[in-house]
Amino acid sequence: MKNRIFVSKLLILNYIRFFFRLALFSVASVLYVISKIQHSESLFCKIEDIKAVPFFLWLICAIHIIKRFFPHSTEDIGCQKHFKRNYSKGKKEPEKESRYKTFIAATAWIIPNSVFAILYFTGIFDKGILIILTLAYSVCDMICILFFCPFREWILKNKCCTTCRIYNWDRLMLVTPLIFIPHFYSSSLVILAITEVIVWEISYKKHPERFSECSNDHLSCKSCKTKLCSNRKAFRGR
């Protein structure tokens, strides 16, 4: 059947993640606006003063990043293709990835976030805006997986998330606004995310064959067990 969605456990889990993150973003945005209207010194109606709240959110984010350092079944193979167990030798040599495209993708992320940094350091943005940006990025992360990814469509031109060259940059992208907030919670998440990217890039340098569908049969469509692309195709009418 045309545009049929393959419903996998991972797809359901990703929708749960999407709505959870959307709820966090929506609640934080409403609380922030209310605080501004009331001219409160608090960022989110004093919710952040309840120690359990920021700790809980930090713990979720930290676990979410740390999981990437180990093979597991709650995410797509696209972010785990650098692990040896997810490699099955293909018949061809790995395709050479365009460094230019990777550079453009990085630049496309750095430029707007540099603008946000300037707005923050000039006092136009405050910490609340940076936190809301982080939550917005977390929602966009799931939008890229479930519906539409501008990096894939417009820059990298990869077939799907499974073959994405920069898949594991996502955590660092997500916490980018937190770089400018000096706090243990924010700094620790940034350090974890940077470490994840370093591990990813070292793996790509040492084992490029694991990142290409040509040289790794586990990345082929016939080996895919999650079929997350079916959701995007159905959403876009393809």
Coordinates of C-alpha atoms in Angstrom, one line a residue:
M1 CA 0.0 0.0 0.0
K2 CA 1.3 3.4 -0.9
N3 CA 2.7 5.6 1.9
R4 CA 2.0 2.9 4.5
I5 CA 3.7 3.5 7.8
F6 CA 5.7 0.6 9.3
V7 CA 4.9 0.8 13.0
S8 CA 7.9 -0.4 15.0
K9 CA 8.6 -0.2 18.7
L10 CA 11.2 2.5 17.9
L11 CA 8.7 4.6 16.0
I12 CA 6.3 4.5 19.0
L13 CA 9.2 5.4 21.3
N14 CA 10.2 8.3 19.1
Y15 CA 6.6 9.7 19.1
I16 CA 6.6 9.4 22.9
R17 CA 9.9 11.4 23.0
F18 CA 8.5 13.9 20.6
F19 CA 5.4 14.7 22.6
F20 CA 7.3 14.7 25.9
R21 CA 9.8 17.2 24.5
L22 CA 7.0 19.3 23.0
A23 CA 5.2 19.4 26.3
L24 CA 8.4 20.5 28.1
F25 CA 9.0 23.2 25.5
S26 CA 5.4 24.4 25.7
V27 CA 5.2 24.5 29.5
A28 CA 8.6 26.3 29.8
S29 CA 7.6 28.8 27.2
V30 CA 4.3 29.6 29.0
L31 CA 5.9 29.9 32.4
Y32 CA 8.6 32.1 30.9
V33 CA 6.1 34.5 29.4
I34 CA 4.1 34.6 32.6
S35 CA 7.2 35.5 34.5
K36 CA 8.0 38.3 32.1
I37 CA 4.5 39.7 32.3
Q38 CA 4.6 39.7 36.1
H39 CA 8.1 41.3 35.9
S40 CA 9.4 38.5 38.1
E41 CA 13.1 37.9 38.7
S42 CA 12.4 34.2 38.3
L43 CA 12.7 32.7 34.9
F44 CA 9.9 30.1 35.0
C45 CA 7.6 31.2 37.8
K46 CA 10.0 29.9 40.4
I47 CA 9.7 26.3 39.2
E48 CA 13.5 26.3 38.7
D49 CA 13.9 26.9 42.4
I50 CA 12.4 23.5 43.2
K51 CA 15.7 21.6 43.1
A52 CA 14.2 18.3 42.0
V53 CA 13.0 19.9 38.7
P54 CA 16.3 21.0 37.1
F55 CA 18.0 17.8 38.6
F56 CA 15.4 15.6 36.9
L57 CA 15.7 17.3 33.6
W58 CA 19.5 17.2 33.8
L59 CA 19.4 13.5 34.7
I60 CA 17.2 12.7 31.7
C61 CA 19.5 14.6 29.3
A62 CA 22.7 13.1 30.8
I63 CA 21.3 9.5 30.5
H64 CA 20.2 10.3 27.0
I65 CA 23.7 11.3 26.0
I66 CA 25.6 8.6 27.9
K67 CA 23.5 5.9 26.3
R68 CA 25.1 6.8 23.0
F69 CA 28.5 5.5 24.3
F70 CA 27.1 1.9 24.4
P71 CA 25.1 -0.2 21.9
H72 CA 21.4 -0.5 22.8
S73 CA 18.0 -1.1 21.2
T74 CA 16.2 2.1 22.0
E75 CA 17.6 4.1 19.0
D76 CA 18.2 3.6 15.3
I77 CA 21.3 1.9 14.0
G78 CA 22.2 5.2 12.3
C79 CA 23.6 6.6 15.6
Q80 CA 25.2 3.2 16.4
K81 CA 26.8 2.3 13.2
H82 CA 30.3 3.1 14.6
F83 CA 30.1 0.1 16.9
K84 CA 31.8 -3.1 15.7
R85 CA 28.8 -5.3 16.4
N86 CA 26.8 -3.2 13.9
Y87 CA 29.2 -3.8 11.0
S88 CA 28.7 -6.4 8.4
K89 CA 31.2 -6.3 5.5
G90 CA 29.7 -5.3 2.2
K91 CA 30.9 -6.0 -1.3
K92 CA 32.2 -2.5 -2.1
E93 CA 34.6 0.0 -0.7
P94 CA 33.1 2.8 1.5
E95 CA 31.9 5.9 -0.4
K96 CA 33.9 9.0 0.2
E97 CA 31.9 11.5 2.2
S98 CA 32.1 15.1 1.0
R99 CA 34.0 17.2 3.6
Y100 CA 32.5 20.3 2.0
K101 CA 29.0 19.1 2.8
T102 CA 30.0 18.4 6.4
F103 CA 31.6 21.8 6.7
I104 CA 28.4 23.5 5.3
A105 CA 26.3 21.6 7.8
A106 CA 28.5 22.7 10.7
T107 CA 28.5 26.3 9.4
A108 CA 24.7 26.3 9.0
W109 CA 24.5 25.4 12.7
I110 CA 27.2 27.7 14.0
I111 CA 26.1 30.9 12.3
P112 CA 22.6 31.3 13.9
N113 CA 23.8 30.1 17.3
S114 CA 26.6 32.7 17.1
V115 CA 23.9 35.3 16.6
F116 CA 22.0 33.9 19.7
A117 CA 25.3 34.1 21.7
I118 CA 25.8 37.7 20.7
L119 CA 22.2 38.5 21.7
Y120 CA 22.7 36.8 25.1
F121 CA 26.0 38.6 25.9
T122 CA 24.6 41.9 24.9
G123 CA 21.7 41.4 27.3
I124 CA 18.9 41.0 24.7
F125 CA 18.5 37.4 25.5
D126 CA 18.6 36.0 29.1
K127 CA 19.2 32.5 30.4
G128 CA 15.5 31.7 30.1
I129 CA 15.6 32.2 26.4
L130 CA 18.7 29.9 26.1
I131 CA 16.9 27.2 28.0
I132 CA 13.8 27.5 25.8
L133 CA 16.1 27.4 22.7
T134 CA 17.6 24.1 24.1
L135 CA 14.1 22.7 24.6
A136 CA 13.1 23.9 21.1
Y137 CA 16.2 22.1 19.6
S138 CA 15.2 18.9 21.4
V139 CA 11.8 19.1 19.6
C140 CA 13.4 19.9 16.3
D141 CA 15.7 16.8 16.8
M142 CA 12.6 14.6 16.8
I143 CA 11.1 16.5 13.9
C144 CA 14.2 15.7 11.9
I145 CA 13.9 12.0 12.8
L146 CA 10.1 11.7 12.3
F147 CA 9.1 14.2 9.7
F148 CA 11.7 16.4 7.9
C149 CA 15.4 17.0 8.3
P150 CA 16.8 20.1 6.5
F151 CA 20.4 18.8 6.9
R152 CA 19.5 15.7 5.0
E153 CA 17.3 17.3 2.4
W154 CA 19.2 20.4 1.6
I155 CA 22.9 19.8 2.5
L156 CA 24.1 16.2 3.1
K157 CA 21.6 14.5 0.6
N158 CA 22.0 11.2 2.4
K159 CA 19.4 8.5 1.9
C160 CA 18.1 8.4 5.4
C161 CA 19.1 8.8 9.1
T162 CA 20.8 5.3 8.9
T163 CA 23.5 6.6 6.6
C164 CA 23.8 10.1 8.0
R165 CA 27.4 11.3 8.4
I166 CA 26.6 13.7 11.3
Y167 CA 24.0 11.7 13.2
N168 CA 25.8 11.8 16.5
W169 CA 26.3 15.5 16.3
D170 CA 22.7 15.9 17.4
R171 CA 23.3 15.9 21.1
L172 CA 25.9 18.7 20.8
M173 CA 23.6 20.6 18.6
L174 CA 20.8 20.2 21.1
V175 CA 22.8 21.6 24.1
T176 CA 24.5 24.3 22.1
P177 CA 22.7 27.2 23.9
L178 CA 23.8 25.7 27.3
I179 CA 27.5 26.4 26.3
F180 CA 26.9 30.0 27.4
I181 CA 25.4 29.2 30.8
P182 CA 28.0 28.6 33.5
H183 CA 26.5 25.9 35.7
F184 CA 27.4 22.3 36.6
Y185 CA 24.3 21.0 34.9
S186 CA 24.8 22.8 31.6
S187 CA 28.6 22.4 31.5
S188 CA 28.5 18.6 32.2
L189 CA 25.9 18.1 29.4
V190 CA 28.1 20.0 27.0
I191 CA 31.2 18.1 28.0
L192 CA 29.3 14.8 27.5
A193 CA 28.0 15.9 24.1
I194 CA 31.5 17.0 22.9
T195 CA 32.9 13.7 24.1
E196 CA 30.3 11.9 22.1
V197 CA 31.2 13.8 18.9
I198 CA 34.9 13.1 19.5
V199 CA 34.2 9.4 19.8
W200 CA 32.1 9.5 16.6
E201 CA 34.7 11.4 14.6
I202 CA 37.5 9.1 15.8
S203 CA 35.4 6.1 14.8
Y204 CA 34.8 7.6 11.4
K205 CA 38.5 8.3 10.9
K206 CA 39.5 4.8 11.9
H207 CA 36.6 2.8 10.4
P208 CA 35.0 4.6 7.5
E209 CA 33.7 1.3 6.2
R210 CA 31.2 1.2 9.1
F211 CA 29.5 4.4 8.0
S212 CA 28.7 3.6 4.3
E213 CA 25.9 1.5 3.0
C214 CA 28.3 0.2 0.3
S215 CA 30.7 -1.3 2.8
N216 CA 28.3 -2.1 5.7
D217 CA 25.4 -4.3 4.8
H218 CA 23.7 -3.5 8.1
L219 CA 23.0 -0.1 6.8
S220 CA 21.1 -1.3 3.7
C221 CA 17.3 -1.0 3.3
K222 CA 16.9 -4.8 3.4
S223 CA 18.6 -5.0 6.8
C224 CA 16.6 -2.2 8.3
K225 CA 14.3 -3.3 11.1
T226 CA 12.8 0.0 12.0
K227 CA 11.8 1.5 8.7
L228 CA 11.6 5.0 10.2
C229 CA 11.7 6.5 6.7
S230 CA 8.1 5.1 6.1
N231 CA 6.8 7.7 8.6
R232 CA 8.6 10.6 6.8
K233 CA 7.4 9.4 3.4
A234 CA 3.8 9.1 4.6
F235 CA 3.9 12.5 6.2
R236 CA 5.2 14.1 3.1
G237 CA 2.9 12.1 0.7
R238 CA 5.7 10.2 -1.0

